[in-house]
Coordinates of C-alpha atoms (C1' of nucleotides) in Angstrom, one line a residue:
Chain A
M1 CA 76.2 141.0 224.2
T2 CA 73.3 143.7 223.3
R3 CA 73.7 146.5 225.4
F4 CA 70.8 148.1 226.5
Y5 CA 70.6 152.0 228.2
V6 CA 67.2 153.7 229.1
T7 CA 66.6 156.3 231.4
T8 CA 64.2 158.0 233.4
P9 CA 63.6 161.6 233.7
I10 CA 65.4 163.5 236.5
Y11 CA 63.6 164.6 239.0
Y12 CA 63.1 167.9 240.3
V13 CA 63.8 168.1 244.3
N14 CA 61.7 170.6 244.7
A15 CA 59.4 167.9 245.8
E16 CA 59.3 164.8 247.4
P17 CA 58.3 161.4 244.9
H18 CA 55.3 161.0 244.4
L19 CA 52.8 158.7 242.4
G20 CA 53.6 160.2 239.1
H21 CA 57.9 159.5 239.3
A22 CA 56.9 156.6 240.7
Y23 CA 54.7 155.3 237.6
T24 CA 57.9 156.3 235.0
T25 CA 60.0 154.8 237.4
I26 CA 58.4 151.5 237.9
I27 CA 58.1 151.0 233.6
G28 CA 61.7 151.5 233.3
D29 CA 62.5 148.9 236.1
A30 CA 60.1 146.0 234.0
L31 CA 61.8 147.1 230.6
T32 CA 65.2 146.6 231.9
R33 CA 64.8 143.6 234.1
W34 CA 63.3 142.3 230.9
H35 CA 66.1 143.1 228.8
R36 CA 68.1 141.5 231.4
L37 CA 66.5 138.1 231.3
L38 CA 67.1 138.4 227.8
G39 CA 71.2 138.5 228.5
D40 CA 71.5 142.6 227.0
D41 CA 73.8 144.2 229.3
V42 CA 71.7 146.6 230.5
T43 CA 72.0 150.4 232.3
Y44 CA 69.1 151.9 233.7
L45 CA 69.5 155.4 235.0
T46 CA 67.3 157.3 236.9
G47 CA 68.9 160.4 239.1
T48 CA 67.4 164.2 240.3
D49 CA 67.3 167.3 238.3
E50 CA 69.2 170.0 241.6
H51 CA 69.8 173.7 240.3
G52 CA 67.8 176.2 239.0
L53 CA 65.6 179.5 240.6
K54 CA 63.5 177.5 242.6
I55 CA 65.6 174.9 244.5
Q56 CA 67.5 178.3 245.1
Q57 CA 64.3 180.1 246.5
A58 CA 63.4 176.8 248.7
A59 CA 66.9 176.7 250.4
E60 CA 66.2 180.4 251.2
A61 CA 63.4 179.9 252.4
A62 CA 64.4 176.7 254.8
N63 CA 67.2 178.8 255.7
V64 CA 70.1 176.3 254.3
T65 CA 72.5 176.4 251.2
P66 CA 71.1 175.0 247.5
Q67 CA 73.2 172.2 248.3
E68 CA 72.4 171.7 251.7
F69 CA 68.6 171.3 250.5
T70 CA 69.5 169.2 247.5
D71 CA 71.5 166.8 249.6
S72 CA 68.3 166.6 251.9
I73 CA 66.0 165.5 248.9
A74 CA 67.8 163.3 246.8
P75 CA 68.5 160.5 249.0
K76 CA 64.4 160.6 249.5
F77 CA 64.2 159.9 246.0
A78 CA 67.5 156.8 245.9
A79 CA 65.5 155.7 248.9
A80 CA 62.0 155.7 247.4
W81 CA 62.9 153.6 244.7
E82 CA 65.0 151.1 246.9
K83 CA 61.5 150.7 248.7
L84 CA 59.9 149.8 245.1
N85 CA 62.9 147.5 244.6
I86 CA 64.1 149.6 241.3
A87 CA 66.9 148.0 239.9
N88 CA 68.7 150.9 238.7
D89 CA 72.3 150.5 237.8
D90 CA 72.8 154.5 238.3
F91 CA 71.3 157.7 240.4
I92 CA 73.2 161.1 238.7
R93 CA 72.2 164.2 240.3
T94 CA 72.9 167.3 238.4
T95 CA 75.9 168.4 241.3
E96 CA 78.2 165.9 240.7
P97 CA 81.3 166.6 239.4
R98 CA 80.5 164.5 236.1
H99 CA 77.8 165.8 235.8
K100 CA 79.0 169.3 235.4
A101 CA 81.7 168.4 233.3
A102 CA 79.4 166.7 230.8
V103 CA 77.3 170.0 230.6
A104 CA 80.5 172.0 230.1
E105 CA 81.6 169.8 227.3
L106 CA 78.5 170.2 225.5
L107 CA 77.6 173.5 225.8
Q108 CA 81.5 173.9 224.6
R109 CA 80.6 172.0 221.7
C110 CA 77.8 173.8 220.5
Y111 CA 79.1 176.9 221.4
A112 CA 82.2 175.9 218.9
A113 CA 80.0 174.8 216.2
G114 CA 78.6 178.4 215.8
D115 CA 75.3 177.8 217.6
I116 CA 75.4 179.1 220.9
E117 CA 75.6 183.0 220.2
L118 CA 74.7 186.0 222.8
D119 CA 71.2 187.9 222.5
T120 CA 69.2 189.9 224.0
F121 CA 66.5 188.6 225.9
A122 CA 63.0 191.4 226.2
G123 CA 60.4 190.6 228.3
K124 CA 58.2 191.0 231.3
Y125 CA 59.9 190.3 234.7
C126 CA 58.0 190.3 238.3
V127 CA 60.6 191.4 240.5
A128 CA 59.3 189.0 243.3
C129 CA 58.8 186.4 241.5
E130 CA 61.8 186.7 239.9
E131 CA 60.8 185.3 236.7
Y132 CA 59.3 186.5 233.5
Y133 CA 56.0 186.4 231.9
Q134 CA 54.4 186.1 228.5
D135 CA 51.5 188.4 227.9
D136 CA 48.5 186.1 228.2
E137 CA 50.2 184.7 231.8
L138 CA 49.4 188.0 233.5
D139 CA 46.5 189.7 234.2
K140 CA 45.0 193.1 233.1
D141 CA 45.5 196.5 234.7
A142 CA 42.7 198.7 235.1
E143 CA 43.7 200.2 231.5
G144 CA 43.5 196.9 230.0
E145 CA 46.8 195.9 229.8
A146 CA 48.7 192.8 230.5
N147 CA 50.9 193.8 232.7
Q148 CA 49.9 192.6 236.2
C149 CA 51.9 189.9 237.9
P150 CA 49.1 187.0 238.8
I151 CA 50.7 185.8 241.8
H152 CA 51.8 189.2 243.2
H153 CA 49.1 191.2 242.0
R154 CA 52.1 194.0 241.2
A155 CA 52.7 195.9 237.4
V156 CA 55.3 193.1 236.3
E157 CA 58.8 195.8 234.7
F158 CA 59.6 195.7 231.3
F159 CA 63.4 194.1 231.2
E160 CA 66.1 193.5 228.6
E161 CA 68.6 190.8 229.4
E162 CA 72.1 189.5 227.8
N163 CA 71.6 185.6 226.8
Y164 CA 72.9 183.4 224.9
F165 CA 70.0 181.2 222.6
F166 CA 71.2 177.8 220.8
R167 CA 69.9 178.2 217.5
L168 CA 67.1 175.5 217.2
S169 CA 65.4 177.4 214.1
R170 CA 68.2 175.8 211.9
F171 CA 68.0 172.4 212.9
E172 CA 64.0 172.1 211.6
D173 CA 64.6 170.2 208.4
R174 CA 67.7 168.2 210.0
L175 CA 65.2 167.0 212.2
L176 CA 62.5 166.2 210.2
D177 CA 64.9 164.5 207.9
W178 CA 66.0 162.3 210.8
Y179 CA 62.4 161.1 211.6
A180 CA 61.9 160.3 208.7
A181 CA 64.4 158.4 208.6
H182 CA 63.8 156.8 211.4
P183 CA 60.3 156.5 211.7
T184 CA 60.0 154.3 214.8
A185 CA 62.0 156.2 217.4
M186 CA 59.5 157.4 219.2
T187 CA 56.7 155.0 221.0
P188 CA 53.8 154.6 221.0
E189 CA 53.2 156.2 217.6
Q190 CA 50.6 158.4 217.9
R191 CA 52.5 160.7 220.7
G192 CA 55.5 160.5 218.0
N193 CA 53.1 162.2 215.5
E194 CA 52.3 165.3 218.0
A195 CA 56.6 165.5 218.2
I196 CA 56.3 165.8 214.6
G197 CA 53.6 168.5 214.4
L198 CA 55.9 170.1 217.1
I199 CA 59.1 170.7 214.4
K200 CA 56.6 171.2 212.2
S201 CA 55.0 174.2 213.6
G202 CA 58.1 175.8 213.6
L203 CA 61.5 175.9 215.3
R204 CA 62.0 178.9 217.8
D205 CA 65.8 179.6 219.3
F206 CA 65.7 179.2 222.7
S207 CA 67.3 181.2 226.3
I208 CA 70.5 178.8 227.7
S209 CA 71.5 181.2 230.1
R210 CA 70.8 183.6 232.4
T211 CA 72.9 186.2 234.7
S212 CA 70.2 186.5 237.2
L213 CA 70.8 183.5 238.8
E214 CA 73.3 182.1 240.4
W215 CA 72.1 178.3 241.4
G216 CA 73.8 176.7 238.5
I217 CA 76.4 175.3 236.1
P218 CA 78.3 178.3 234.3
L219 CA 79.1 178.8 230.7
P220 CA 82.7 177.7 230.1
W221 CA 83.6 180.9 228.3
D222 CA 81.5 183.2 230.0
E223 CA 81.0 182.7 233.8
K224 CA 78.9 185.6 234.7
H225 CA 76.7 183.7 232.3
V226 CA 74.9 180.5 234.2
T227 CA 73.5 177.6 232.1
Y228 CA 69.4 177.4 232.4
V229 CA 67.7 174.6 232.7
W230 CA 67.4 172.2 229.8
F231 CA 71.2 172.4 228.7
D232 CA 71.5 171.1 232.3
A233 CA 69.1 168.8 233.4
L234 CA 69.1 166.6 229.3
T235 CA 72.8 166.5 229.7
N236 CA 72.6 163.8 232.5
Y237 CA 72.0 160.9 230.3
L238 CA 75.4 161.7 229.0
A239 CA 76.7 162.8 231.6
A240 CA 75.9 159.5 233.2
A241 CA 77.1 157.2 230.1
G242 CA 80.8 159.1 230.5
F243 CA 80.8 161.9 228.7
G244 CA 83.0 165.0 229.3
D245 CA 85.4 163.1 230.7
G246 CA 88.3 163.9 228.0
T247 CA 87.7 160.7 226.1
D248 CA 85.3 158.2 224.2
A249 CA 84.3 156.0 226.6
Y250 CA 81.0 156.9 226.7
K251 CA 80.6 155.6 222.9
D252 CA 80.8 152.6 225.0
N253 CA 77.3 153.4 226.4
W254 CA 75.6 155.9 223.7
P255 CA 73.4 156.0 222.2
A256 CA 70.4 155.5 224.9
D257 CA 68.1 152.9 223.4
F258 CA 65.0 154.7 224.9
H259 CA 64.7 157.8 226.8
L260 CA 61.3 157.3 229.4
I261 CA 59.8 160.8 229.1
G262 CA 55.9 161.7 229.2
K263 CA 53.9 163.5 227.7
D264 CA 54.9 167.1 229.0
I265 CA 58.4 167.4 228.3
V266 CA 57.9 165.8 224.7
R267 CA 59.4 169.5 223.1
Q268 CA 62.4 169.2 224.8
H269 CA 63.6 165.5 224.4
C270 CA 62.4 165.3 220.8
V271 CA 63.4 168.6 219.7
Y272 CA 65.5 170.3 221.7
W273 CA 67.9 167.3 222.9
P274 CA 68.3 165.8 218.9
A275 CA 69.1 169.4 217.7
M276 CA 71.9 170.0 221.2
L277 CA 73.1 166.6 220.3
M278 CA 73.4 167.4 216.5
S279 CA 75.1 170.2 217.2
A280 CA 78.1 169.0 219.3
G281 CA 78.8 166.2 217.0
I282 CA 77.0 163.4 219.0
E283 CA 74.7 160.7 217.9
L284 CA 70.9 160.4 218.6
P285 CA 69.4 158.4 221.0
K286 CA 67.9 154.9 219.2
G287 CA 64.5 155.6 221.1
W288 CA 62.1 157.6 223.0
A289 CA 59.0 155.9 225.2
I290 CA 56.4 158.7 225.8
G291 CA 54.1 158.2 228.6
G292 CA 51.0 159.8 229.8
W293 CA 49.8 160.9 232.9
L294 CA 48.8 158.3 235.8
L295 CA 45.4 160.2 237.1
S296 CA 44.4 160.2 240.5
G297 CA 40.9 159.8 240.8
G298 CA 40.8 161.4 237.0
E299 CA 42.4 163.9 237.3
K300 CA 45.9 165.2 238.0
M301 CA 47.7 164.9 241.8
S302 CA 47.7 168.0 243.4
K303 CA 47.6 169.1 247.0
T304 CA 44.6 171.5 246.5
A305 CA 41.9 168.3 244.7
G306 CA 43.3 166.3 247.9
N307 CA 43.8 163.6 245.6
V308 CA 47.7 163.2 246.0
V309 CA 48.6 159.1 246.5
N310 CA 51.7 158.3 247.9
P311 CA 53.3 154.9 246.6
L312 CA 55.1 154.3 249.4
D313 CA 51.9 154.1 251.5
L314 CA 50.1 151.7 249.2
I315 CA 52.8 149.2 249.4
D316 CA 51.6 148.6 253.1
D317 CA 48.2 148.1 252.1
I318 CA 48.4 145.7 248.7
G319 CA 52.1 144.9 248.9
L320 CA 54.8 145.8 246.2
D321 CA 54.3 143.9 243.8
G322 CA 50.5 144.1 243.7
F323 CA 51.2 148.0 243.8
R324 CA 54.1 146.9 241.1
Y325 CA 51.4 145.2 239.1
Y326 CA 48.8 147.4 239.3
V327 CA 50.4 150.2 237.8
L328 CA 51.9 148.0 234.7
A329 CA 49.0 146.1 233.7
D330 CA 46.4 148.5 234.3
T331 CA 47.3 151.0 232.2
T332 CA 48.1 151.4 228.3
Y333 CA 51.6 152.9 227.9
G334 CA 51.2 156.8 226.0
N335 CA 47.9 156.8 227.5
D336 CA 46.8 158.3 230.6
G337 CA 45.9 156.4 233.2
D338 CA 44.1 156.7 236.3
F339 CA 44.9 155.9 239.9
T340 CA 41.6 154.5 242.0
W341 CA 41.9 152.3 245.1
E342 CA 38.8 150.2 243.5
G343 CA 40.9 149.5 240.4
L344 CA 43.6 148.7 242.6
V345 CA 41.7 146.5 244.7
G346 CA 40.2 144.9 241.3
R347 CA 43.0 144.3 239.5
Y348 CA 45.0 142.6 242.7
N349 CA 42.0 140.3 243.3
S350 CA 41.0 139.3 239.9
D351 CA 44.4 139.1 238.4
L352 CA 46.6 138.1 241.0
A353 CA 45.0 136.7 244.4
N354 CA 41.9 135.0 241.6
N355 CA 44.2 134.0 238.7
L356 CA 48.0 133.7 239.4
G357 CA 47.7 133.0 243.8
N358 CA 44.9 130.6 243.8
L359 CA 46.5 128.6 240.9
A360 CA 50.1 128.0 242.5
A361 CA 48.1 127.3 245.5
R362 CA 45.8 125.0 244.1
V363 CA 48.3 123.2 242.2
A364 CA 50.2 122.8 245.5
T365 CA 47.3 120.9 247.2
V366 CA 46.9 118.1 244.2
V367 CA 50.4 117.3 244.4
A368 CA 50.3 117.3 247.5
K369 CA 47.4 114.7 247.7
K370 CA 48.3 113.2 244.6
C371 CA 52.3 112.9 244.1
D372 CA 53.6 113.2 247.3
G373 CA 54.3 116.7 247.5
L374 CA 57.2 115.8 244.6
G375 CA 56.4 117.4 241.1
T376 CA 56.1 115.6 238.3
A377 CA 57.7 115.6 234.4
P378 CA 55.5 118.3 232.1
A379 CA 54.2 115.9 229.0
P380 CA 56.5 117.5 225.9
D381 CA 52.9 116.8 223.4
S382 CA 50.8 118.7 226.1
P383 CA 48.4 121.2 224.7
L384 CA 49.7 123.7 227.4
A385 CA 53.4 124.3 225.4
A386 CA 52.1 125.9 222.4
V387 CA 50.1 127.9 224.6
A388 CA 53.0 129.1 226.6
A389 CA 55.1 129.4 223.1
Q390 CA 52.6 132.0 221.6
A391 CA 52.5 133.5 225.3
Y392 CA 56.1 134.3 225.6
A393 CA 56.3 135.3 221.8
D394 CA 53.8 137.9 223.0
T395 CA 55.2 138.8 225.7
A396 CA 58.3 139.3 224.3
A397 CA 56.8 140.9 221.3
S398 CA 54.5 143.4 223.6
W399 CA 57.9 144.4 226.2
T400 CA 59.8 145.2 222.7
S401 CA 57.5 148.2 221.8
V402 CA 57.0 149.0 225.3
Q403 CA 53.8 148.2 226.5
P404 CA 53.8 146.3 229.9
S405 CA 49.8 146.1 229.9
R406 CA 50.0 144.0 227.1
A407 CA 52.8 141.8 227.5
L408 CA 51.2 141.6 231.2
D409 CA 48.0 140.4 229.3
A410 CA 49.9 137.8 227.2
T411 CA 51.6 136.4 230.1
W412 CA 48.1 136.0 231.7
S413 CA 46.5 133.7 229.0
L414 CA 48.8 131.2 230.2
I415 CA 47.6 131.4 233.5
R416 CA 44.1 131.3 232.6
A417 CA 44.8 127.7 230.0
T418 CA 46.3 126.4 232.7
N419 CA 43.6 126.8 235.2
S420 CA 41.2 125.5 232.5
H421 CA 43.3 122.6 231.5
L422 CA 43.1 121.5 235.2
E423 CA 39.4 121.7 235.2
T424 CA 40.0 119.7 231.6
N425 CA 41.9 116.9 233.2
E426 CA 40.4 117.1 237.0
P427 CA 43.5 115.2 237.9
W428 CA 42.2 115.5 242.3
K429 CA 39.2 112.8 240.7
S430 CA 41.7 110.8 239.6
E431 CA 43.6 107.8 241.7
P432 CA 47.6 109.1 241.2
G433 CA 49.5 107.5 238.6
A434 CA 50.8 108.6 235.4
D435 CA 47.9 110.7 233.9
V436 CA 47.4 112.8 237.6
D437 CA 51.2 112.6 237.2
R438 CA 51.4 113.9 233.6
V439 CA 48.8 117.0 234.0
M440 CA 50.3 118.2 237.4
G441 CA 53.7 118.0 235.6
D442 CA 52.4 120.6 232.9
A443 CA 50.9 122.8 235.8
L444 CA 54.2 123.3 237.7
E445 CA 56.2 123.3 234.2
A446 CA 53.9 126.4 233.1
L447 CA 53.9 128.4 236.6
R448 CA 58.1 128.1 236.0
I449 CA 57.4 129.7 233.0
V450 CA 54.9 132.2 234.3
A451 CA 57.7 132.9 236.8
V452 CA 60.5 133.6 234.6
L453 CA 57.6 135.7 233.1
V454 CA 56.5 137.6 235.6
H455 CA 59.5 138.6 236.8
P456 CA 59.9 142.2 235.4
A457 CA 56.6 143.3 236.7
M458 CA 57.0 141.5 240.2
P459 CA 60.3 140.1 240.8
D460 CA 60.2 138.8 244.7
T461 CA 56.4 137.1 243.1
A462 CA 58.4 135.6 240.6
Q463 CA 61.3 134.4 243.3
A464 CA 58.4 133.1 245.8
L465 CA 56.9 130.8 243.3
W466 CA 60.4 129.6 241.3
E467 CA 60.9 128.2 245.1
R468 CA 57.7 126.7 245.8
I469 CA 57.6 124.4 243.1
G470 CA 61.2 123.6 244.1
M471 CA 63.0 125.1 241.5
A472 CA 66.5 125.8 242.4
G473 CA 68.5 128.6 242.1
N474 CA 67.3 132.1 240.8
V475 CA 64.8 133.5 238.0
V476 CA 66.8 136.5 237.5
D477 CA 69.8 134.0 236.3
Q478 CA 67.9 132.5 233.5
R479 CA 67.8 133.6 230.2
L480 CA 65.3 134.0 227.4
P481 CA 64.4 132.6 225.2
D482 CA 65.9 129.4 226.6
A483 CA 64.1 129.6 230.0
A484 CA 60.8 129.9 228.3
A485 CA 61.0 126.5 226.4
W486 CA 58.9 123.6 227.6
G487 CA 59.8 121.1 228.9
Q488 CA 62.1 121.8 231.9
Y489 CA 60.7 121.5 235.0
T490 CA 62.6 119.8 237.1
A491 CA 60.6 116.3 238.1
G492 CA 61.4 115.5 241.5
S493 CA 61.1 119.0 243.0
V494 CA 60.2 119.4 246.5
V495 CA 56.5 121.6 245.9
T496 CA 54.9 123.5 248.7
K497 CA 51.9 125.6 249.2
G498 CA 52.7 128.5 251.9
D499 CA 50.4 130.6 252.8
A500 CA 48.9 132.7 250.0
L501 CA 50.7 134.5 247.4
F502 CA 48.1 137.4 247.0
P503 CA 45.9 137.3 250.4
R504 CA 42.6 138.6 248.2
I505 CA 41.9 141.8 249.8
K506 CA 37.8 143.0 250.7
L507 CA 37.1 146.2 249.7
Chain B
rG1 C1' 43.2 181.0 217.6
rG2 C1' 47.0 177.4 215.3
rC3 C1' 49.1 172.3 215.9
rG4 C1' 48.4 167.2 217.1
rG5 C1' 45.8 163.0 219.6
rC6 C1' 41.0 160.6 220.6
rG7 C1' 36.2 158.5 219.4
rU8 C1' 35.2 150.4 218.8
rA9 C1' 30.3 146.2 224.3
rG10 C1' 28.6 148.8 231.1
rC11 C1' 34.2 149.5 232.1
rU12 C1' 39.8 149.5 230.4
rC13 C1' 41.7 148.3 225.9
rA14 C1' 43.4 144.7 220.5
rG15 C1' 41.8 145.0 215.8
rU16 C1' 49.3 144.8 210.0
rU17 C1' 49.2 147.4 203.8
rG18 C1' 40.6 147.9 203.5
rG19 C1' 38.7 140.5 202.1
rU20 C1' 35.8 135.7 208.4
rC21 C1' 37.4 142.3 212.5
rA22 C1' 33.3 142.6 215.1
rG23 C1' 37.4 140.4 219.3
rA24 C1' 39.9 140.1 225.0
rG25 C1' 39.9 141.1 230.1
rC26 C1' 37.3 142.7 233.5
rA27 C1' 31.8 143.6 235.6
rU28 C1' 27.0 140.7 234.1
rC29 C1' 23.4 137.0 234.6
rC30 C1' 22.9 130.6 234.0
rG31 C1' 25.1 126.1 234.3
rG32 C1' 29.6 123.1 236.1
rC33 C1' 32.7 121.6 239.7
rU34 C1' 34.7 121.5 244.9
rC35 C1' 41.8 120.2 244.4
rA36 C1' 41.9 125.9 245.2
rU37 C1' 41.9 132.1 248.3
rA38 C1' 33.7 132.1 248.2
rA39 C1' 39.1 130.4 243.7
rU40 C1' 38.0 128.1 239.3
rC41 C1' 35.6 126.3 234.4
rG42 C1' 32.0 126.2 230.5
rG43 C1' 27.7 129.2 228.6
rA44 C1' 25.3 133.5 227.0
rA45 C1' 24.0 138.7 226.6
rG46 C1' 26.2 142.6 225.6
rG47 C1' 28.2 146.8 220.2
rU48 C1' 24.0 151.6 213.5
rC49 C1' 32.8 149.9 215.2
rC50 C1' 30.7 159.1 217.1
rU51 C1' 27.3 160.9 213.0
rC52 C1' 27.1 162.3 207.9
rG53 C1' 28.4 162.0 202.7
rG54 C1' 32.2 159.7 199.1
rU55 C1' 36.1 156.3 197.0
rU56 C1' 35.7 150.9 196.4
rC57 C1' 32.9 144.5 194.4
rA58 C1' 34.4 145.2 199.6
rA59 C1' 35.5 150.3 205.1
rG60 C1' 36.1 150.1 212.2
rU61 C1' 39.9 150.2 208.6
rC62 C1' 41.1 155.2 203.0
rC63 C1' 39.1 160.6 201.7
rG64 C1' 35.8 164.9 203.1
rA65 C1' 32.7 167.6 206.3
rG66 C1' 30.3 167.9 211.2
rC67 C1' 29.9 166.7 216.4
rG68 C1' 32.1 165.1 221.4
rC69 C1' 36.3 164.9 224.2
rC70 C1' 41.4 165.9 225.8
rG71 C1' 46.5 167.7 224.9
rC72 C1' 50.4 171.1 223.8
rU73 C1' 51.1 176.4 222.5
rA74 C1' 57.5 176.9 225.1
rC75 C1' 59.0 175.5 233.8
rC76 C1' 56.5 170.8 235.5
rA77 C1' 56.3 161.9 235.8

RNA sequence: GGCGGCGUAGCUCAGUUGGUCAGAGCAUCCGGCUCAUAAUCGGAAGGUCCUCGGUUCAAGUCCGAGCGCCGCUACCA
């Protein structure tokens, strides 16, 4: 069985889950559901990033311990994914023992390899923020010197701190060589090019520890230091596979097939992370899928702009699958998408209500009137057979290249062709008989295949459609490509109409 | 400033290695149909493929320059 291991970024628990988190997580869910249909042994991982100064400060502000603070937020992510019907196999928190063990092991390996060294970090530090700033981030003082904290408007101080550094600069050539040997590792291609550009423009060593920080994982060989950000966060992907338990069992799940990431964390995932793995002598991931942002009304969501969208509110208005479908179908993966209510309703009405939902309804009605409510057999030589084969091939190819919007468009070509097929034959005008039976069988068979193909995007809808056309069992148990082959609809099945799958929504 | 990306129909986007590549969906208009959720089907209209120049028998596709938009420049799906 083919293993298929996909990860989302772990989400920082200083904020509650929002549309952006949901966007990436839904894409990963659909992608992994597709691979389950293919019969792959799938592991879909998501989780939460819980260490660092911001959490420490937020906990202090809330007058609780950092652990209590993260314990209160992390479940909100897990709960949100449950509501969005996310079928993740694991949910990792960076405060778990398995994660801490993996981080310690990875650090130790890189340290042993000589790629982590003690050095001096010097910079301008705001005591109030407890953060270092670059010159261009600071405001200028009366003499024109860049030394005013932009937040606290007070002078920063020049601090020196002993930090451990990861010698990223040593990996430039090795990374370029690796990517040259694996040209399709990053998708879409233009996003991959940006990562290559980052490497070519020169790599600097980066600091991996702080002595001023308490809420984190200590370095195994120097416990005064706590790991800072990336050695902690990125390692979750390895930890969930079992790395750090003292055995090589993690290799059963590693390497990951895809790290799903946003365009803003390309440097860390496509440059830092493979270099860290190279240093530790661990196999690199097979792929990175790099998405854009889902904007809201053309702008990045922010509280001040007042355009924050809560995905869970949308479900109440348009239904879970309507929302999932919109997110997947209306954005080109790799580019920014734009969430608007008008766009959501437009997509929903045209694709779901008018096309898919209405097709299911009209088929059920005609079967009731002309076939006694019992499904009939499709014609082996139906013109829809070729359309279905092409739709499957295109859908599969698009999921393989992590392009959900194209995959769904390919699936919809079969829905449109089925509506057209009905118009061509007008079974509602004919007397019951072989001709009507054949056409309705074609339509039912097309709906059967559609139910399977839309499952990754809309699991509940797929199952509902499956049951309405009278198929037994569950869509999730279907296996591709066999299930997409023409001619498997079971004649004699009871077809039921039911309420509209997707009631039209008025704007 | 540096690096990178993008610019194809009103909108969102497809367009392998240059040779029916000028396309799809939505929106618009016209017509048909009335089984269906005022749904659907057919047809039409709509583009100097950002601009200029170059290579070529042939360029949306390659090269150069320019214009415009955007991202990254080291916390952030």
